[in-house]
CSV table of C-alpha atoms and ligand atoms in Angstrom, one decimal:
chain,number,residue,atom,x,y,z
Z,1,MET,CA,-28.4,-23.8,5.6
Z,2,SER,CA,-25.5,-21.3,6.3
Z,3,ASN,CA,-21.8,-21.8,5.3
Z,4,LEU,CA,-20.6,-19.3,8.0
Z,5,ARG,CA,-17.3,-20.0,9.7
Z,6,ILE,CA,-18.0,-20.0,13.4
Z,7,VAL,CA,-15.9,-19.7,16.6
Z,8,VAL,CA,-17.8,-20.7,19.6
Z,9,TYR,CA,-16.5,-18.7,22.6
Z,10,GLY,CA,-17.7,-20.3,25.9
Z,11,LEU,CA,-18.8,-24.0,26.1
Z,12,GLY,CA,-21.0,-24.1,29.1
Z,13,PRO,CA,-24.4,-25.6,28.7
Z,14,ILE,CA,-25.5,-22.7,26.4
Z,15,GLY,CA,-22.3,-22.6,24.4
Z,16,GLN,CA,-22.8,-26.3,23.9
Z,17,LEU,CA,-26.3,-26.0,22.6
Z,18,ILE,CA,-25.3,-23.1,20.4
Z,19,THR,CA,-22.5,-25.4,18.9
Z,20,LYS,CA,-24.9,-28.2,18.2
Z,21,VAL,CA,-27.4,-26.0,16.6
Z,22,ALA,CA,-24.7,-24.4,14.5
Z,23,LEU,CA,-23.3,-27.6,13.4
Z,24,GLU,CA,-26.9,-28.8,12.6
Z,25,ARG,CA,-27.5,-25.8,10.3
Z,26,GLY,CA,-24.3,-26.6,8.4
Z,27,MET,CA,-22.2,-23.9,9.9
Z,28,GLU,CA,-18.5,-24.6,9.8
Z,29,VAL,CA,-17.1,-24.5,13.5
Z,30,THR,CA,-13.5,-23.6,13.0
Z,31,GLY,CA,-12.5,-23.0,16.7
Z,32,ALA,CA,-13.7,-23.4,20.1
Z,33,ILE,CA,-12.6,-21.4,23.2
Z,34,ASP,CA,-13.2,-22.0,26.9
Z,35,ILE,CA,-11.0,-21.8,30.1
Z,36,ASP,CA,-12.6,-24.7,32.0
Z,37,PRO,CA,-9.7,-27.2,32.5
Z,38,SER,CA,-12.2,-30.0,32.3
Z,39,LYS,CA,-12.8,-29.0,28.6
Z,40,VAL,CA,-9.6,-27.5,27.3
Z,41,GLY,CA,-7.6,-30.0,25.1
Z,42,LYS,CA,-10.7,-32.0,24.4
Z,43,ASP,CA,-12.3,-32.4,20.9
Z,44,ILE,CA,-15.6,-30.6,20.8
Z,45,GLY,CA,-17.3,-33.8,19.6
Z,46,GLU,CA,-16.4,-35.2,23.1
Z,47,VAL,CA,-17.4,-32.0,25.0
Z,48,LEU,CA,-20.8,-32.0,23.1
Z,49,GLY,CA,-21.2,-35.9,23.6
Z,50,LEU,CA,-21.6,-36.5,20.0
Z,51,GLY,CA,-19.7,-39.7,20.2
Z,52,LYS,CA,-17.4,-38.9,17.3
Z,53,SER,CA,-14.4,-36.4,16.8
Z,54,MET,CA,-15.1,-33.2,14.9
Z,55,GLY,CA,-11.3,-32.4,14.6
Z,56,ILE,CA,-11.6,-29.1,16.5
Z,57,LYS,CA,-10.0,-28.9,20.1
Z,58,VAL,CA,-11.2,-26.6,22.8
Z,59,GLU,CA,-8.5,-24.0,23.6
Z,60,SER,CA,-8.1,-21.4,26.2
Z,61,ASP,CA,-5.8,-19.1,24.1
Z,62,ALA,CA,-8.4,-17.1,22.4
Z,63,ASP,CA,-6.0,-14.8,20.5
Z,64,LYS,CA,-4.4,-17.9,18.8
Z,65,VAL,CA,-7.9,-19.4,18.0
Z,66,LEU,CA,-9.2,-16.5,16.6
Z,67,SER,CA,-6.2,-15.3,14.5
Z,68,SER,CA,-5.7,-18.9,13.1
Z,69,SER,CA,-9.4,-19.8,12.4
Z,70,ARG,CA,-10.5,-16.4,11.1
Z,71,PRO,CA,-14.3,-16.8,11.7
Z,72,ASP,CA,-17.0,-14.7,10.1
Z,73,VAL,CA,-18.9,-14.9,13.4
Z,74,VAL,CA,-18.0,-15.5,17.0
Z,75,LEU,CA,-20.9,-17.0,19.0
Z,76,HIS,CA,-20.2,-15.9,22.5
Z,77,SER,CA,-21.6,-17.3,25.8
Z,78,THR,CA,-19.3,-16.8,28.7
Z,79,GLY,CA,-20.9,-14.4,31.0
Z,80,THR,CA,-23.6,-11.9,32.0
Z,81,TRP,CA,-21.5,-8.7,33.0
Z,82,LEU,CA,-20.2,-6.6,30.1
Z,83,ASP,CA,-17.2,-5.2,32.1
Z,84,ARG,CA,-16.1,-8.9,32.6
Z,85,VAL,CA,-16.6,-10.2,29.1
Z,86,TYR,CA,-15.5,-6.9,27.4
Z,87,PRO,CA,-11.8,-8.1,26.9
Z,88,GLN,CA,-13.2,-11.2,25.3
Z,89,LEU,CA,-15.3,-9.3,22.8
Z,90,VAL,CA,-12.4,-7.0,21.9
Z,91,LYS,CA,-10.3,-10.1,21.0
Z,92,ALA,CA,-13.1,-11.3,18.5
Z,93,ILE,CA,-13.5,-7.7,17.1
Z,94,LYS,CA,-9.8,-7.3,16.6
Z,95,VAL,CA,-9.7,-10.1,14.0
Z,96,GLY,CA,-12.7,-8.6,12.2
Z,97,ALA,CA,-15.2,-11.2,13.3
Z,98,ASP,CA,-18.8,-10.2,13.9
Z,99,VAL,CA,-20.2,-11.2,17.3
Z,100,VAL,CA,-23.5,-12.6,18.7
Z,101,SER,CA,-23.3,-12.8,22.4
Z,102,THR,CA,-25.7,-14.1,25.2
Z,103,CYS,CA,-24.2,-11.5,27.6
Z,104,GLU,CA,-27.4,-10.2,29.1
Z,105,THR,CA,-26.1,-6.7,29.7
Z,106,LEU,CA,-24.9,-6.3,26.0
Z,107,ALA,CA,-28.6,-6.3,24.8
Z,108,TRP,CA,-28.8,-2.7,25.8
Z,109,PRO,CA,-25.4,-1.7,27.2
Z,110,TRP,CA,-25.9,2.0,27.5
Z,111,TYR,CA,-28.1,1.4,30.7
Z,112,ARG,CA,-25.2,-0.3,32.8
Z,113,TYR,CA,-22.1,0.4,30.8
Z,114,PRO,CA,-22.4,3.6,28.6
Z,115,ASP,CA,-18.6,4.1,28.3
Z,116,LEU,CA,-18.0,0.5,27.4
Z,117,ALA,CA,-20.9,0.7,24.8
Z,118,GLU,CA,-19.1,3.6,23.2
Z,119,LEU,CA,-15.8,1.9,23.2
Z,120,ILE,CA,-17.3,-1.3,21.7
Z,121,ASP,CA,-19.0,0.7,19.1
Z,122,SER,CA,-16.0,2.6,17.9
Z,123,TYR,CA,-13.6,-0.4,18.1
Z,124,ALA,CA,-16.1,-2.5,16.1
Z,125,LYS,CA,-16.6,0.2,13.4
Z,126,SER,CA,-12.7,0.6,13.1
Z,127,HIS,CA,-12.4,-3.2,12.5
Z,128,ASP,CA,-15.6,-3.6,10.2
Z,129,SER,CA,-17.1,-5.8,12.8
Z,130,THR,CA,-20.7,-6.0,14.1
Z,131,VAL,CA,-21.6,-6.8,17.7
Z,132,LEU,CA,-25.0,-7.8,19.0
Z,133,GLY,CA,-26.2,-8.9,22.5
Z,134,ALA,CA,-29.1,-11.4,22.1
Z,135,GLY,CA,-30.7,-14.5,23.5
Z,136,VAL,CA,-34.1,-15.5,24.6
Z,137,ASN,CA,-34.4,-13.1,27.4
Z,138,PRO,CA,-33.1,-10.4,27.0
Z,139,GLY,CA,-33.3,-10.7,23.3
Z,140,PHE,CA,-36.7,-12.2,22.3
Z,141,ILE,CA,-39.6,-12.8,24.9
Z,142,PHE,CA,-39.5,-9.4,26.8
Z,143,ASP,CA,-38.6,-7.3,23.9
Z,144,ALA,CA,-38.4,-8.6,20.2
Z,145,LEU,CA,-41.7,-10.5,20.7
Z,146,PRO,CA,-43.9,-7.8,22.1
Z,147,ALA,CA,-42.4,-5.2,19.7
Z,148,VAL,CA,-43.4,-7.4,16.7
Z,149,LEU,CA,-46.8,-8.2,18.1
Z,150,SER,CA,-47.5,-4.4,18.6
Z,151,THR,CA,-47.4,-4.0,14.8
Z,152,THR,CA,-51.2,-4.7,14.5
Z,153,LEU,CA,-52.4,-2.1,16.8
Z,154,VAL,CA,-53.9,1.1,15.7
Z,155,ARG,CA,-53.2,2.7,19.1
Z,156,LEU,CA,-50.9,1.5,21.7
Z,157,ASN,CA,-51.2,2.5,25.4
Z,158,ARG,CA,-49.3,-0.1,27.3
Z,159,ILE,CA,-47.4,-3.3,27.0
Z,160,SER,CA,-47.1,-6.0,29.7
Z,161,ILE,CA,-45.5,-9.3,29.4
Z,162,ILE,CA,-45.4,-12.1,32.1
Z,163,ARG,CA,-43.1,-15.0,31.5
Z,164,SER,CA,-43.5,-18.0,34.0
Z,165,LEU,CA,-41.1,-21.0,33.7
Z,166,ASN,CA,-40.5,-24.1,35.6
Z,167,ALA,CA,-36.9,-23.7,36.7
Z,168,ALA,CA,-36.7,-27.4,37.5
Z,169,GLU,CA,-36.5,-27.9,33.7
Z,170,ARG,CA,-33.6,-25.4,33.3
Z,171,ARG,CA,-29.8,-26.3,33.2
Z,172,GLN,CA,-28.0,-26.5,36.6
Z,173,SER,CA,-26.3,-23.0,36.3
Z,174,PHE,CA,-29.7,-21.4,35.8
Z,175,GLN,CA,-31.0,-23.1,38.9
Z,176,ARG,CA,-27.9,-22.0,40.7
Z,177,LYS,CA,-28.1,-18.4,39.6
Z,178,ILE,CA,-31.7,-18.1,40.9
Z,179,GLY,CA,-30.6,-19.4,44.4
Z,180,LEU,CA,-32.7,-22.6,44.5
Z,181,GLY,CA,-32.3,-24.2,48.0
Z,182,MET,CA,-30.9,-21.1,49.7
Z,183,THR,CA,-32.3,-19.9,52.9
Z,184,PRO,CA,-33.8,-16.4,52.2
Z,185,SER,CA,-30.9,-14.7,53.9
Z,186,GLN,CA,-28.3,-16.7,51.9
Z,187,PHE,CA,-30.3,-15.6,48.8
Z,188,LYS,CA,-29.8,-12.0,49.7
Z,189,GLU,CA,-26.3,-11.9,50.6
Z,190,ALA,CA,-25.4,-14.1,47.6
Z,191,LEU,CA,-27.3,-11.6,45.3
Z,192,SER,CA,-25.7,-8.6,47.0
Z,193,ARG,CA,-22.2,-10.0,46.8
Z,194,GLY,CA,-22.6,-11.1,43.1
Z,195,GLU,CA,-22.2,-14.7,43.9
Z,196,ILE,CA,-25.6,-15.3,42.1
Z,197,THR,CA,-27.3,-13.0,39.6
Z,198,ALA,CA,-30.8,-14.3,39.6
Z,199,HIS,CA,-32.2,-12.8,36.3
Z,200,VAL,CA,-30.3,-10.0,34.7
Z,201,GLY,CA,-31.9,-7.9,31.9
Z,202,PHE,CA,-35.2,-6.6,33.0
Z,203,ALA,CA,-34.1,-2.9,32.4
Z,204,GLU,CA,-32.3,-3.9,29.2
Z,205,SER,CA,-35.6,-5.5,27.8
Z,206,VAL,CA,-37.7,-2.5,28.7
Z,207,LEU,CA,-35.3,-0.2,27.1
Z,208,LEU,CA,-34.9,-2.3,24.1
Z,209,THR,CA,-38.6,-2.7,23.7
Z,210,ALA,CA,-39.0,1.1,24.0
Z,211,SER,CA,-36.4,1.7,21.5
Z,212,ILE,CA,-37.8,-0.5,18.9
Z,213,ILE,CA,-41.3,1.0,19.3
Z,214,GLY,CA,-39.9,4.5,19.6
Z,215,ILE,CA,-41.1,5.2,23.2
Z,216,ASN,CA,-39.0,8.0,25.0
Z,217,LEU,CA,-39.0,6.6,28.6
Z,218,SER,CA,-38.5,9.0,31.4
Z,219,GLU,CA,-37.8,6.4,34.0
Z,220,VAL,CA,-36.9,2.6,34.2
Z,221,ARG,CA,-37.1,0.6,37.4
Z,222,GLU,CA,-36.3,-3.2,38.1
Z,223,GLY,CA,-36.3,-5.5,41.1
Z,224,GLN,CA,-36.6,-9.0,42.1
Z,225,GLU,CA,-37.2,-11.2,45.2
Z,226,ALA,CA,-37.1,-14.8,46.1
Z,227,ILE,CA,-40.1,-17.0,46.1
Z,228,ILE,CA,-40.1,-19.1,49.3
Z,229,ALA,CA,-41.2,-22.8,49.3
Z,230,ASP,CA,-44.2,-23.8,51.3
Z,231,ARG,CA,-43.5,-27.6,50.8
Z,232,HIS,CA,-40.7,-29.8,49.5
Z,233,TYR,CA,-39.6,-29.6,45.9
Z,234,GLU,CA,-37.0,-31.4,44.1
Z,235,THR,CA,-35.3,-30.7,40.8
Z,236,PRO,CA,-32.5,-32.9,39.1
Z,237,TYR,CA,-29.8,-30.7,41.0
Z,238,PHE,CA,-31.5,-29.3,44.1
Z,239,LYS,CA,-33.6,-30.4,47.0
Z,240,ILE,CA,-35.7,-27.6,48.4
Z,241,GLU,CA,-37.3,-27.6,51.7
Z,242,PRO,CA,-40.2,-25.5,53.2
Z,243,GLY,CA,-38.7,-22.0,53.9
Z,244,GLN,CA,-36.0,-22.3,51.3
Z,245,VAL,CA,-35.8,-20.4,48.1
Z,246,ARG,CA,-38.0,-22.0,45.2
Z,247,GLY,CA,-37.2,-19.5,42.8
Z,248,VAL,CA,-37.5,-15.8,41.8
Z,249,ASP,CA,-40.1,-13.2,40.9
Z,250,GLY,CA,-38.9,-10.1,39.2
Z,251,TYR,CA,-39.8,-7.1,37.2
Z,252,GLY,CA,-38.9,-4.3,35.0
Z,253,VAL,CA,-41.0,-1.1,34.2
Z,254,GLY,CA,-40.7,1.8,32.0
Z,255,LEU,CA,-42.5,4.9,32.6
Z,256,VAL,CA,-43.4,8.0,30.6
Z,257,ASN,CA,-44.2,11.1,32.7
Z,258,GLY,CA,-45.1,8.9,35.8
Z,259,HIS,CA,-47.3,6.5,33.6
Z,260,GLU,CA,-46.3,3.0,33.4
Z,261,VAL,CA,-46.2,2.1,29.6
Z,262,ILE,CA,-44.0,-1.1,29.6
Z,263,LYS,CA,-43.9,-3.9,32.4
Z,264,VAL,CA,-42.1,-7.2,32.2
Z,265,GLU,CA,-42.3,-9.8,34.9
Z,266,LEU,CA,-40.6,-13.0,35.3
Z,267,LYS,CA,-41.5,-15.9,37.7
Z,268,ALA,CA,-38.9,-18.6,37.6
Z,269,CYS,CA,-39.4,-21.3,40.1
Z,270,ALA,CA,-39.5,-25.1,40.8
Z,271,ALA,CA,-42.8,-26.4,39.6
Z,272,CYS,CA,-43.9,-23.0,38.2
Z,273,GLU,CA,-46.3,-23.2,35.2
Z,274,ASN,CA,-44.6,-22.8,31.7
Z,275,PHE,CA,-46.3,-19.8,29.7
Z,276,GLU,CA,-45.6,-16.4,28.3
Z,277,GLU,CA,-48.4,-13.9,28.0
Z,278,VAL,CA,-48.0,-10.6,26.2
Z,279,ARG,CA,-50.7,-7.9,26.8
Z,280,LEU,CA,-51.0,-5.1,24.5
Z,281,GLU,CA,-53.5,-2.4,25.7
Z,282,GLY,CA,-54.9,-0.1,23.1
Z,283,GLU,CA,-57.0,-0.4,20.1
Z,284,PRO,CA,-57.7,-3.2,19.6
Z,285,ASN,CA,-56.5,-5.0,22.9
Z,286,VAL,CA,-54.5,-8.1,22.1
Z,287,THR,CA,-53.5,-10.9,24.3
Z,288,TRP,CA,-51.0,-13.4,23.0
Z,289,ARG,CA,-50.2,-16.4,25.2
Z,290,SER,CA,-47.7,-19.3,24.7
Z,291,SER,CA,-47.5,-22.7,26.5
Z,292,GLY,CA,-44.0,-21.8,27.2
Z,293,THR,CA,-40.7,-21.4,25.4
Z,294,PRO,CA,-37.9,-23.9,26.5
Z,295,GLY,CA,-35.2,-21.3,27.4
Z,296,ASP,CA,-32.0,-23.0,26.8
Z,297,PRO,CA,-32.6,-24.3,23.3
Z,298,ALA,CA,-34.4,-21.1,22.5
Z,299,THR,CA,-31.4,-19.2,23.5
Z,300,ALA,CA,-29.1,-21.2,21.2
Z,301,ALA,CA,-31.6,-21.0,18.3
Z,302,VAL,CA,-31.9,-17.0,18.6
Z,303,VAL,CA,-28.1,-16.7,18.6
Z,304,VAL,CA,-27.6,-19.1,15.5
Z,305,ASN,CA,-30.5,-17.6,13.6
Z,306,LEU,CA,-29.0,-14.2,14.1
Z,307,ALA,CA,-25.6,-15.1,13.0
Z,308,ASP,CA,-26.4,-14.6,9.3
Z,309,ARG,CA,-28.2,-11.4,10.1
Z,310,VAL,CA,-25.2,-9.8,11.9
Z,311,THR,CA,-23.0,-10.4,8.8
Z,312,GLU,CA,-25.5,-8.4,6.9
Z,313,ALA,CA,-25.7,-5.5,9.4
Z,314,ARG,CA,-23.9,-2.3,9.6
Z,315,PRO,CA,-20.6,-2.4,11.6
Z,316,GLY,CA,-20.5,-1.3,15.2
Z,317,LEU,CA,-22.4,-2.1,18.2
Z,318,ILE,CA,-26.1,-2.8,17.1
Z,319,THR,CA,-29.2,-4.0,19.0
Z,320,LEU,CA,-32.2,-5.8,18.0
Z,321,LYS,CA,-33.7,-2.5,17.1
Z,322,ASP,CA,-31.4,-2.5,14.1
Z,323,LEU,CA,-32.7,-5.9,12.9
Z,324,ILE,CA,-36.3,-5.7,13.7
Z,325,LYS,CA,-38.3,-3.7,10.9
Z,326,TYR,CA,-41.9,-4.2,12.3
Z,327,SER,CA,-43.6,-2.7,15.2
Z,328,TYR,CA,-46.0,-0.1,16.4
Z,329,SER,CA,-44.6,3.3,15.8
Z,330,TRP,CA,-45.2,5.3,18.9
S,401,NAP,N1,-29.6,-13.6,26.8
S,401,NAP,C1,-30.2,-14.7,27.1
S,401,NAP,O1,-31.3,-15.0,27.0
S,401,NAP,C2,-29.3,-15.8,27.9
S,401,NAP,C3,-29.9,-17.0,28.0
S,401,NAP,C4,-29.2,-18.0,28.6
S,401,NAP,C5,-27.9,-17.8,29.2
S,401,NAP,N2,-27.4,-16.6,29.1
S,401,NAP,C6,-26.1,-16.1,29.6
S,401,NAP,O2,-25.2,-16.8,28.9
S,401,NAP,C7,-24.1,-17.2,29.6
S,401,NAP,C8,-23.7,-18.5,29.4
S,401,NAP,O3,-24.5,-19.4,30.1
S,401,NAP,P1,-24.1,-20.8,30.6
S,401,NAP,O4,-25.3,-21.4,31.4
S,401,NAP,O5,-23.5,-21.7,29.5
S,401,NAP,O6,-22.9,-20.3,31.6
S,401,NAP,P2,-21.8,-21.1,32.3
S,401,NAP,O7,-22.2,-22.5,32.8
S,401,NAP,O8,-21.2,-20.2,33.2
S,401,NAP,O9,-20.6,-21.4,31.1
S,401,NAP,C9,-19.8,-20.4,30.6
S,401,NAP,C10,-18.7,-21.1,30.1
S,401,NAP,O10,-17.7,-20.0,29.6
S,401,NAP,C11,-16.4,-20.4,30.1
S,401,NAP,N3,-15.7,-19.1,30.5
S,401,NAP,C12,-15.8,-18.2,31.4
S,401,NAP,N4,-14.9,-17.2,31.2
S,401,NAP,C13,-14.2,-17.4,30.1
S,401,NAP,C14,-13.2,-16.9,29.4
S,401,NAP,N5,-12.7,-15.6,29.8
S,401,NAP,N6,-12.8,-17.3,28.3
S,401,NAP,C15,-13.4,-18.5,27.8
S,401,NAP,N7,-14.2,-19.3,28.5
S,401,NAP,C16,-14.8,-18.6,29.6
S,401,NAP,C17,-16.7,-21.0,31.6
S,401,NAP,O11,-15.7,-21.7,32.2
S,401,NAP,P3,-15.6,-21.9,33.8
S,401,NAP,O12,-16.8,-22.7,34.2
S,401,NAP,O13,-14.3,-22.4,34.0
S,401,NAP,O14,-15.6,-20.4,34.3
S,401,NAP,C18,-18.0,-21.9,31.1
S,401,NAP,O15,-17.4,-23.2,30.6
S,401,NAP,C19,-24.3,-16.7,31.0
S,401,NAP,O16,-23.9,-15.5,31.5
S,401,NAP,C20,-25.9,-16.8,31.0
S,401,NAP,O17,-26.4,-15.9,32.2
S,401,NAP,C21,-28.1,-15.4,28.5
């Protein structure tokens, strides 16, 4: 049980799960922020479907909520791109709160946003705030998990991780962002215009894994493409006809002097098998396989489980490298 004072920033499906887990863990939710007009003004008990009032209304004025409720930690889940969520993080830092955010590009922000990473780090340090990007992926399956598993190897040559998941079991916003039911050309256009993101975080996970283990990568590559349906599929939110997008297949790789030392691969599609497999090549060879991690509750669990850890961590912008103490030492 934790008695942390929490503000939840973003009450989409992930923010709602985070709030439920935080409440279950005995955390005190002192404020809730969202801009969605269908949530603003409502009690969080109603938004979460708890059937009772919690005495906390969802508000859109983040500065007001944060300054009046003075949280220990802000659990943030409004978006993927750091340049868009940066002003929100600044508001939380300004009141001295620590932050755990599901923003994928914050997991290793020096890759896409080195300038913002420096700004966040120095602003957080000057306000005694700790800021961390984490979740299930990036934040666990492609990085923290293989790094910890590598601890038992005498010699490590290469790491590869495959995650396969049944997208039909994920939340609607996930199914939308991987383009289910689009034609291949709609998918390409929507992805290039930023209307959908598919998976974001391949490179972040590769860099995070490398940093925890101590691998000095010379190159990082990533990419993804649509998986096209060869028959009819149906999810709770989309009907997919043959020739339309059934999901995505993407990868990230990290190389040292032309040799691939880290590879992460995600297959997220309707009716895909649920599993994760981590392969560590070296001495000994180790293969670890799961029957699949349910991504949405896992994201909420990771965020809530890390809330206490960030309050104990040094001020500034941190990554999971600062929290994970076990791994192979490259
Ligand atoms: N790292 C990981 O493993 C991981 C895992 C799961 C999700 N994620 C990421 O976490 C984020 C949240 O996921 P989700 O599915 O819950 O997303 P979502 O459905 O887009 O919900 C986000 C919520 O935040 C609100 N919001 C947007 N901008 C805001 C702002 N400036 N101030 C206050 N509220 C704001 C949105 O309102 P409107 O709808 O009105 O915009 C919406 O209610 C996504 O970016 C997702 O990609 C990361």
